[in-house]
mmCIF file with all atom_site columns, C-alpha atoms in Angstrom:
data_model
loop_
_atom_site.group_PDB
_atom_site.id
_atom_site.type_symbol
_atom_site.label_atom_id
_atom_site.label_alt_id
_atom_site.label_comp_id
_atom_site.label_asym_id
_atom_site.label_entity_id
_atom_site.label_seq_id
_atom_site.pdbx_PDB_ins_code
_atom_site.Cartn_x
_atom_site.Cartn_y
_atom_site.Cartn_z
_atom_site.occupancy
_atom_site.B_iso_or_equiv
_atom_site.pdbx_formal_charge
_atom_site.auth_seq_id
_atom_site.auth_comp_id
_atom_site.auth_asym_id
_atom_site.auth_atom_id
_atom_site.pdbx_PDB_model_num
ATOM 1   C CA . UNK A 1 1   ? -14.927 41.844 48.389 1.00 0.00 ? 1   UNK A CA 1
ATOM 2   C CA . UNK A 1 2   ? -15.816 38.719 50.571 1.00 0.00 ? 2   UNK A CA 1
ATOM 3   C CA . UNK A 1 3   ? -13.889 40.478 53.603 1.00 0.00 ? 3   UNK A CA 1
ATOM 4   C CA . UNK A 1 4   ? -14.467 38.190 56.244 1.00 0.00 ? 4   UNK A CA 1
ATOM 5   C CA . UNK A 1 5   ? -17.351 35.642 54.908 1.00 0.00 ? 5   UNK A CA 1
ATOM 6   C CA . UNK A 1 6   ? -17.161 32.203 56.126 1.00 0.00 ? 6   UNK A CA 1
ATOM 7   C CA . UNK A 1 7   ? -18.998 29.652 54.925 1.00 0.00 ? 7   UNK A CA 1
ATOM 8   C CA . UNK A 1 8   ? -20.860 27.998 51.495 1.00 0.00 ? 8   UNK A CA 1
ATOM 9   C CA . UNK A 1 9   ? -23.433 29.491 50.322 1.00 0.00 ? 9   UNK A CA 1
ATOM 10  C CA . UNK A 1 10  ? -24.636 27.066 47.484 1.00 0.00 ? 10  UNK A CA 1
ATOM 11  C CA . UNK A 1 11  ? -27.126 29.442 45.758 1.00 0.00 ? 11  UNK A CA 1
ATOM 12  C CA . UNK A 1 12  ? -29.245 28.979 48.426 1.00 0.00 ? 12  UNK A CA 1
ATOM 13  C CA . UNK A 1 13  ? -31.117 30.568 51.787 1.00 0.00 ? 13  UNK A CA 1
ATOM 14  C CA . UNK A 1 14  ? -30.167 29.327 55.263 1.00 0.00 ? 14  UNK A CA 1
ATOM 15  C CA . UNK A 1 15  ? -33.272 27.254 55.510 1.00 0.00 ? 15  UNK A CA 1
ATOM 16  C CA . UNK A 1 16  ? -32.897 25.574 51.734 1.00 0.00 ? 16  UNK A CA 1
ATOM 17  C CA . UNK A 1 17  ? -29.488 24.579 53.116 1.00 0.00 ? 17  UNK A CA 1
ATOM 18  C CA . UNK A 1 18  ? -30.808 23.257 56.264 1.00 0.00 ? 18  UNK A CA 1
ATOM 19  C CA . UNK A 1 19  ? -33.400 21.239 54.033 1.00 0.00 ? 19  UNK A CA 1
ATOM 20  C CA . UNK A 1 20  ? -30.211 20.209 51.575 1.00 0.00 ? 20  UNK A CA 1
ATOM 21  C CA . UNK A 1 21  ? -28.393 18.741 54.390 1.00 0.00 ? 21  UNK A CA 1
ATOM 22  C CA . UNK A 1 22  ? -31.168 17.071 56.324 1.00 0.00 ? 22  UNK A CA 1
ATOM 23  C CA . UNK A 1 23  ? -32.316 15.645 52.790 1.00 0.00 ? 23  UNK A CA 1
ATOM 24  C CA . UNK A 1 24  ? -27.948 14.279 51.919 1.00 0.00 ? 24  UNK A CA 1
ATOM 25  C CA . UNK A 1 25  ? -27.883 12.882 55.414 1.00 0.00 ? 25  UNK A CA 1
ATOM 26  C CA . UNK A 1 26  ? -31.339 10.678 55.028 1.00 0.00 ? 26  UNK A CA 1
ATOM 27  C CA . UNK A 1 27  ? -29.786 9.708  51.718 1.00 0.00 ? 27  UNK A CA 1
ATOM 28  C CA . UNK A 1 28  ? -26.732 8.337  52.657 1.00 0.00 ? 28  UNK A CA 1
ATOM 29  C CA . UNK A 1 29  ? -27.667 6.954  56.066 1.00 0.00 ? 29  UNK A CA 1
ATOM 30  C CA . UNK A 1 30  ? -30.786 5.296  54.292 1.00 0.00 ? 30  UNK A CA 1
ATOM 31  C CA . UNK A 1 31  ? -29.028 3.801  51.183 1.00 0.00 ? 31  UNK A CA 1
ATOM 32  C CA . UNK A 1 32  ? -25.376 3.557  52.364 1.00 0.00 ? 32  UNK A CA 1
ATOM 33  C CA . UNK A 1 33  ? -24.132 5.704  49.480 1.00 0.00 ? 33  UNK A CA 1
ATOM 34  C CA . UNK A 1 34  ? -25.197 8.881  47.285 1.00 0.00 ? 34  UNK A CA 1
ATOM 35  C CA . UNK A 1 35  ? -23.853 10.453 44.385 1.00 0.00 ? 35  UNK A CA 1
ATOM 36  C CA . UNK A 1 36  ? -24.063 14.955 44.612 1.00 0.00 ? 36  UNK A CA 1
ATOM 37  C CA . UNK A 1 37  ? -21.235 17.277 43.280 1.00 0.00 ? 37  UNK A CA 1
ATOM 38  C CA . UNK A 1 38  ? -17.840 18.357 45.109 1.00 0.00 ? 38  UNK A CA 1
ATOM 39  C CA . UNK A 1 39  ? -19.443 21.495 46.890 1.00 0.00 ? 39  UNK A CA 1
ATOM 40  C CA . UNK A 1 40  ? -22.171 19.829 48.428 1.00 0.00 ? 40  UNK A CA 1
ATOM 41  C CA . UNK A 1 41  ? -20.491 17.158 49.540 1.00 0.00 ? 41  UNK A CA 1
ATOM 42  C CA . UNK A 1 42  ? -17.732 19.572 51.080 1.00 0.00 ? 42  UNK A CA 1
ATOM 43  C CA . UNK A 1 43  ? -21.139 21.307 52.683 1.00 0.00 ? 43  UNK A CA 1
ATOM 44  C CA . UNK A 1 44  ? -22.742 18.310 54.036 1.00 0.00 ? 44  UNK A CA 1
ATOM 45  C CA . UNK A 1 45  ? -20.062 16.399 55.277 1.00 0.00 ? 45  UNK A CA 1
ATOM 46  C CA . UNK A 1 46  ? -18.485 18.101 58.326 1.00 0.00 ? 46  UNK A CA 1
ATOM 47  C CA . UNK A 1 47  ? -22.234 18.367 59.568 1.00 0.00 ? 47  UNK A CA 1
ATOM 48  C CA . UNK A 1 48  ? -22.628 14.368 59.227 1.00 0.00 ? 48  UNK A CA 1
ATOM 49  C CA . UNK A 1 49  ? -19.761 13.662 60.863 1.00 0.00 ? 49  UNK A CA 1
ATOM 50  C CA . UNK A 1 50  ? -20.620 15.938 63.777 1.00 0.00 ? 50  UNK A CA 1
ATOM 51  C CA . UNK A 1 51  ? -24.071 14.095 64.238 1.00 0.00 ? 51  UNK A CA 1
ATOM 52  C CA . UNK A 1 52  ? -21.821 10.490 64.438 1.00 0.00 ? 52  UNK A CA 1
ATOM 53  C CA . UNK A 1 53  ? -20.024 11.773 67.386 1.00 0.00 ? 53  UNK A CA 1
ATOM 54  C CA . UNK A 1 54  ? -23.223 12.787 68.733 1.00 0.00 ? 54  UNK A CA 1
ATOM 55  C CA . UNK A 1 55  ? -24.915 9.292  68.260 1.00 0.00 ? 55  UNK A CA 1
ATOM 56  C CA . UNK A 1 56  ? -21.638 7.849  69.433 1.00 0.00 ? 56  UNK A CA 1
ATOM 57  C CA . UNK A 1 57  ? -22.488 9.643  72.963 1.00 0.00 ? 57  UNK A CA 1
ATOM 58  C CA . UNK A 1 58  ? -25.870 7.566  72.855 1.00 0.00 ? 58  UNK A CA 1
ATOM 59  C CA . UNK A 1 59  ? -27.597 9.895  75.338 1.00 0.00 ? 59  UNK A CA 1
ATOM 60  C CA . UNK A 1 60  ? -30.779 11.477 75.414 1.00 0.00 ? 60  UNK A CA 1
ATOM 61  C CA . UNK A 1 61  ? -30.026 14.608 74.540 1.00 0.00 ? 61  UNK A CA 1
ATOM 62  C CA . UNK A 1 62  ? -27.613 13.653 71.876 1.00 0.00 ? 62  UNK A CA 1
ATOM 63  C CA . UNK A 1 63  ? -30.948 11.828 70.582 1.00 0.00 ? 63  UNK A CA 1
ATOM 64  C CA . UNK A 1 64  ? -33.153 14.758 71.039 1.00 0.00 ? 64  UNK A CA 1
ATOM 65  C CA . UNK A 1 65  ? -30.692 17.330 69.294 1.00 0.00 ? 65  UNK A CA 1
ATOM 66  C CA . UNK A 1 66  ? -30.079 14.873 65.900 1.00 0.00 ? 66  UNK A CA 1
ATOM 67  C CA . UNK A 1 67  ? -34.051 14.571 65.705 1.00 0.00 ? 67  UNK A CA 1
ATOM 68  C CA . UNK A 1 68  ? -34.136 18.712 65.531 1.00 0.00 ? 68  UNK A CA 1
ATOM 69  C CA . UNK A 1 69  ? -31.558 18.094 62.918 1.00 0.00 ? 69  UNK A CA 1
ATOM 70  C CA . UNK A 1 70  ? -33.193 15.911 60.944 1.00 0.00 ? 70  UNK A CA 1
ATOM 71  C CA . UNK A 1 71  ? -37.138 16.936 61.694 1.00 0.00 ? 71  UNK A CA 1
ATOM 72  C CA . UNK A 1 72  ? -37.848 14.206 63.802 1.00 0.00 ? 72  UNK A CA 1
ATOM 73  C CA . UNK A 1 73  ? -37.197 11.351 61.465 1.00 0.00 ? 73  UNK A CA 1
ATOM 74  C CA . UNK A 1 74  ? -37.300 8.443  63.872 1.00 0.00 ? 74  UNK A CA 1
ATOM 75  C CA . UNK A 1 75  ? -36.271 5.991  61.235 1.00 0.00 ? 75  UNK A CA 1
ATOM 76  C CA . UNK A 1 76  ? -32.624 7.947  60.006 1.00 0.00 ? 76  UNK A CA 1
ATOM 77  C CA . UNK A 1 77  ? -31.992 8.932  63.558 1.00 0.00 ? 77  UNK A CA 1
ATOM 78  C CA . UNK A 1 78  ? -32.407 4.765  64.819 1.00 0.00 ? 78  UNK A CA 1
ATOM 79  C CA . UNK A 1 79  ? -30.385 4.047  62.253 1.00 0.00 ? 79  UNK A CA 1
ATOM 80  C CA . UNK A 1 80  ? -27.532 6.629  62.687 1.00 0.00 ? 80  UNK A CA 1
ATOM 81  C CA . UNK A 1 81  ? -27.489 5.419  66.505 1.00 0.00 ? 81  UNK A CA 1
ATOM 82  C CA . UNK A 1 82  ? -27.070 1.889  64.894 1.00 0.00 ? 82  UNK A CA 1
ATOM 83  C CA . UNK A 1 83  ? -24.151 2.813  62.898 1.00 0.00 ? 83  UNK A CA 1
ATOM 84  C CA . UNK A 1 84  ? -22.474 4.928  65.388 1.00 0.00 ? 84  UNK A CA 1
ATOM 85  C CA . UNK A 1 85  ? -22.327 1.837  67.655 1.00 0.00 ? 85  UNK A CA 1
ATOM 86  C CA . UNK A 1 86  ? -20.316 0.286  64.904 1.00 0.00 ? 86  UNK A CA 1
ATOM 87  C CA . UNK A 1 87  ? -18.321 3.294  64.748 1.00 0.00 ? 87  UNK A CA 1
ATOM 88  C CA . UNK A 1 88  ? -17.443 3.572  68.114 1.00 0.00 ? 88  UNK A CA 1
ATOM 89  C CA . UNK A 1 89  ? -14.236 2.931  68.076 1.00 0.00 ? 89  UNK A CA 1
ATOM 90  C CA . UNK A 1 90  ? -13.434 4.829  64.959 1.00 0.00 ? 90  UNK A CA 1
ATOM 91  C CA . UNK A 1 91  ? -11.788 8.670  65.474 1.00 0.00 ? 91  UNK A CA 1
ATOM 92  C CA . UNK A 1 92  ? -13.053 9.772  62.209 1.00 0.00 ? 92  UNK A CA 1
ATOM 93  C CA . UNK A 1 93  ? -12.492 8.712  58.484 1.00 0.00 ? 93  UNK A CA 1
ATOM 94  C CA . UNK A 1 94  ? -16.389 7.483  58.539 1.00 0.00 ? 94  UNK A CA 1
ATOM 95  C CA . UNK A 1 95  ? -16.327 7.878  54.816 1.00 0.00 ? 95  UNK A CA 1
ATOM 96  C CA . UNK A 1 96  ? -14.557 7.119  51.301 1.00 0.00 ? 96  UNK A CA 1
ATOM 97  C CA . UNK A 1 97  ? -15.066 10.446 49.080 1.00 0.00 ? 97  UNK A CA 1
ATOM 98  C CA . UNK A 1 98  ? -14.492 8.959  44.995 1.00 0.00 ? 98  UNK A CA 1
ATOM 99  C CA . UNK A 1 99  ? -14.213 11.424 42.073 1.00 0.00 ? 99  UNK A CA 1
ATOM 100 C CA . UNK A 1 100 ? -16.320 10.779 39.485 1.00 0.00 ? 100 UNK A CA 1
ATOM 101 C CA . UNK A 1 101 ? -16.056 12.248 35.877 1.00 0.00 ? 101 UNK A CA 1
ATOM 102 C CA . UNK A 1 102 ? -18.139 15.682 35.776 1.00 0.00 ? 102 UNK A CA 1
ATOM 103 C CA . UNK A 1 103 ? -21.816 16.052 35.004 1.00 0.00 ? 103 UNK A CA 1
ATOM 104 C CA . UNK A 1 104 ? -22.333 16.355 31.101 1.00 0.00 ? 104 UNK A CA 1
ATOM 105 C CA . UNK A 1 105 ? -24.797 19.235 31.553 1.00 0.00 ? 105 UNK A CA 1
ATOM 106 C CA . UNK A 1 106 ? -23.256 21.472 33.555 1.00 0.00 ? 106 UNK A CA 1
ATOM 107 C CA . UNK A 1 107 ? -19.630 20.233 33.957 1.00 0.00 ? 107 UNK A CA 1
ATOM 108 C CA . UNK A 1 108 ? -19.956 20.021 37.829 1.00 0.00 ? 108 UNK A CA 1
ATOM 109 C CA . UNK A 1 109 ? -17.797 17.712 39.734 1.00 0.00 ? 109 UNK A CA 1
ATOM 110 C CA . UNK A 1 110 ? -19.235 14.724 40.910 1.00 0.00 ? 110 UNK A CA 1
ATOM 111 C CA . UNK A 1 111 ? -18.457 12.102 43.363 1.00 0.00 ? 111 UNK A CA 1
ATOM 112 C CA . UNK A 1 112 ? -19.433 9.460  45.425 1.00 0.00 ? 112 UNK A CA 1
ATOM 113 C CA . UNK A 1 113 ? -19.515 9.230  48.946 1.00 0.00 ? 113 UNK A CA 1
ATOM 114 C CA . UNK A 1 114 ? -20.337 5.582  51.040 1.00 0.00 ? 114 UNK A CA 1
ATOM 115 C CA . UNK A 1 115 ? -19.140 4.286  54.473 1.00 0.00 ? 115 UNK A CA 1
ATOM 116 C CA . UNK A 1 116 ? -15.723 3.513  54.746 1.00 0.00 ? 116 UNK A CA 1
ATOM 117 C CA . UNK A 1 117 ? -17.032 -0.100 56.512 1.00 0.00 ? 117 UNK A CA 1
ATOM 118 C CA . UNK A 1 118 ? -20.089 -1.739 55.276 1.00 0.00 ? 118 UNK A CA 1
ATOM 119 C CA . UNK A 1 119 ? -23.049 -2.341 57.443 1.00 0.00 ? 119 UNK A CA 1
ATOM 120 C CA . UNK A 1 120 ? -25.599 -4.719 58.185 1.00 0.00 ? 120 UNK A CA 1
ATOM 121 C CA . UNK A 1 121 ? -29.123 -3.911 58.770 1.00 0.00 ? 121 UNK A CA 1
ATOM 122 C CA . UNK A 1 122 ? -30.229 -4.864 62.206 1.00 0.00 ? 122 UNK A CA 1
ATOM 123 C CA . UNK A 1 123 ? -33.361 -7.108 62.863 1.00 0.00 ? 123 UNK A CA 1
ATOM 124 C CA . UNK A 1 124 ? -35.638 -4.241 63.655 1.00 0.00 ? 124 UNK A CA 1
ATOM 125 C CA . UNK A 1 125 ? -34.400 -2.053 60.640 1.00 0.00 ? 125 UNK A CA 1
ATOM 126 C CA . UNK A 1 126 ? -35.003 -5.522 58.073 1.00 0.00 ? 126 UNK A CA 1
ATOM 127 C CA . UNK A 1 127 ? -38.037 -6.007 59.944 1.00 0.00 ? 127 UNK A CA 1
ATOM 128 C CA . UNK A 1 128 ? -39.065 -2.204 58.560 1.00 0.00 ? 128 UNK A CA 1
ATOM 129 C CA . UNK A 1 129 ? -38.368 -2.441 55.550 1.00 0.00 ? 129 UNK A CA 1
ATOM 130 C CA . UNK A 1 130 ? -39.736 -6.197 54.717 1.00 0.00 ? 130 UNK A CA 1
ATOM 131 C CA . UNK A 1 131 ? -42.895 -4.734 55.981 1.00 0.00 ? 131 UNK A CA 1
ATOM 132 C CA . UNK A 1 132 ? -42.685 -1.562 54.052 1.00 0.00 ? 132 UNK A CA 1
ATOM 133 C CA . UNK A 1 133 ? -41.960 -3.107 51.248 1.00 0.00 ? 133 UNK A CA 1
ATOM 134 C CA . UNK A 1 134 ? -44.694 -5.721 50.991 1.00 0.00 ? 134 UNK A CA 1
ATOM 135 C CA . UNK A 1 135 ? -47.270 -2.782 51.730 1.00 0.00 ? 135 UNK A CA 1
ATOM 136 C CA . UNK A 1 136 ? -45.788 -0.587 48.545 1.00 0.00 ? 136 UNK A CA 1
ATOM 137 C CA . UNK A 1 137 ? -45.583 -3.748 46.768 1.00 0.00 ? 137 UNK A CA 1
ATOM 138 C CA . UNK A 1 138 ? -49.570 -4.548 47.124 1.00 0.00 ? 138 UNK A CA 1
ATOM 139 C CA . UNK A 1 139 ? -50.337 -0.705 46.607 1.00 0.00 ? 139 UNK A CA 1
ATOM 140 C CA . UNK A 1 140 ? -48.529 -0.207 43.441 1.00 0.00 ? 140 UNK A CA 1
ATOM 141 C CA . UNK A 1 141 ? -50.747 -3.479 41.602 1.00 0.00 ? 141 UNK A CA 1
ATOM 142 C CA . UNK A 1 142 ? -53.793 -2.607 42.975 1.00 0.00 ? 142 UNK A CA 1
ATOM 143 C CA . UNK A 1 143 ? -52.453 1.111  41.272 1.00 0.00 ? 143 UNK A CA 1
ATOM 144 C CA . UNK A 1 144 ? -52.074 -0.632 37.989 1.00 0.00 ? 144 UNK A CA 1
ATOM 145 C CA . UNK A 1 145 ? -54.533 -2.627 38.140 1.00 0.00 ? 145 UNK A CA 1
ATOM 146 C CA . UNK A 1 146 ? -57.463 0.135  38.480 1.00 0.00 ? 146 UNK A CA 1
ATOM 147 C CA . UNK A 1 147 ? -55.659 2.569  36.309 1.00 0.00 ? 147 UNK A CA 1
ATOM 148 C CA . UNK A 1 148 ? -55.664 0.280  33.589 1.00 0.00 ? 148 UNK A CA 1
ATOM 149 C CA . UNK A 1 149 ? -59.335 -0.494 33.634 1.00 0.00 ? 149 UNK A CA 1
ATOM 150 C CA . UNK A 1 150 ? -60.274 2.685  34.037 1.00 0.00 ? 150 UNK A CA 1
ATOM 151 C CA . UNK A 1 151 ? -58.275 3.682  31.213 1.00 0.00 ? 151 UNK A CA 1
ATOM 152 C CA . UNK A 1 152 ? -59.868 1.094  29.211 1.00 0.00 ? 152 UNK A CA 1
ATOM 153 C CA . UNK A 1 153 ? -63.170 1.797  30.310 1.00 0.00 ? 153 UNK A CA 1
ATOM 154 C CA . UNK A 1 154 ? -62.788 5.606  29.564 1.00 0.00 ? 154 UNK A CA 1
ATOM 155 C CA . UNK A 1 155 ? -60.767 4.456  26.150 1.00 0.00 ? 155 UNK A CA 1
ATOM 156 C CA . UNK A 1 156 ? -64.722 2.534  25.492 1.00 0.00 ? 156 UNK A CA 1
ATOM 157 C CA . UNK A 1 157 ? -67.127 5.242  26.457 1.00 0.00 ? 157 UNK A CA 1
ATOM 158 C CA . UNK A 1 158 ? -65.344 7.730  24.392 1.00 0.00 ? 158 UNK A CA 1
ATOM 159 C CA . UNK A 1 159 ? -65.181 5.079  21.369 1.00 0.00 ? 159 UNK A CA 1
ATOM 160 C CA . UNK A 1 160 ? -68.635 5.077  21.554 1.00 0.00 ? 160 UNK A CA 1
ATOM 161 C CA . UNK A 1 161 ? -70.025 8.910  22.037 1.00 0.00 ? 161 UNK A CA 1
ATOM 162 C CA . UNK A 1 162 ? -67.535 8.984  18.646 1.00 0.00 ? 162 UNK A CA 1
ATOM 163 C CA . UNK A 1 163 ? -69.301 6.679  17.041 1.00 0.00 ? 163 UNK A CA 1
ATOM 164 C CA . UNK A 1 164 ? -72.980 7.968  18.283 1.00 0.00 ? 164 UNK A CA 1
ATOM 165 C CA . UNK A 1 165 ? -71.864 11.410 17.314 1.00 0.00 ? 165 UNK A CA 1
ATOM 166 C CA . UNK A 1 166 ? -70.670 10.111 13.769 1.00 0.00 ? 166 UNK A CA 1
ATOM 167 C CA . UNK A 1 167 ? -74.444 8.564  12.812 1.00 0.00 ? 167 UNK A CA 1
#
């Protein structure tokens, strides 16, 4: 009998559900919107909202206790400050929740959750990820680049013990 349990449990221990949360909240705050199932978004939710009203204070310890939240992830936590500036003004409703059909292999409920107002990305936070973006951008040719010859050089040497090994 579940005599007095409160709470989700999702299948998981109190620290995977820490990790869960922390991991929906960098999601949506990064991207704008994420797709999970009904249950975790009925998990997650109530927790985001809670660290708006906290950004909405602005202080320092509001700051401090969202970085705990969210391991010290300077990046999510600027830009939840950003957004709760926006939000100020707003009492709650921060988000539009949309059913989606279920998942095919496992019939879960699915939907979509994204900001009930749409947001631009301050200077510093374009700034970010122009920067970031040109560094992944260099990495990943020089990656294909050197993978490629080396495959081709490995690709040769063996060729040729084969053919040594043949005569």
């Amino acid at each position: 009998m579940r005599k007095r349990v409160f709470g989700r449990n999702l299948g998981r221990s109190y620290t995977a559900k820490k990790a869960l949360t922390r991991s929906l909240v960098k999601a949506i705050v990064g991207s704008g919107d994420i797709v999970t199932t009904k249950a975790k978004a009925k998990f997650f939710l109530p927790e985001l909202e809670r660290m708006i009203n906290l950004a909405g204070k602005g202080g320092v310890a509001e700051r401090r206790a969202i970085y705990a939240k969210l391991a010290n992830d300077r990046d999510t936590t600027d830009r939840l400050f950003e957004i709760a500036k926006t939000l100020k003004a707003v009492r709650g409703g921060y988000f539009k929740v949309v059913n989606l059909p279920s998942r095919r292999g496992d019939r879960a409920s699915t939907v979509k959750i994204s900001w009930s107002q749409k947001f631009e990305k301050t200077e510093k936070s374009k700034k970010a990820a122009s920067k970031s973006g040109k560094k992944s951008e260099t990495k990943e040719t020089k990656d294909k680049s050197t993978s490629a010859k080396s495959l081709k050089g490995r690709l040769a040497k063996l060729r040729k013990r084969t053919a040594k090994s043949k005569k």
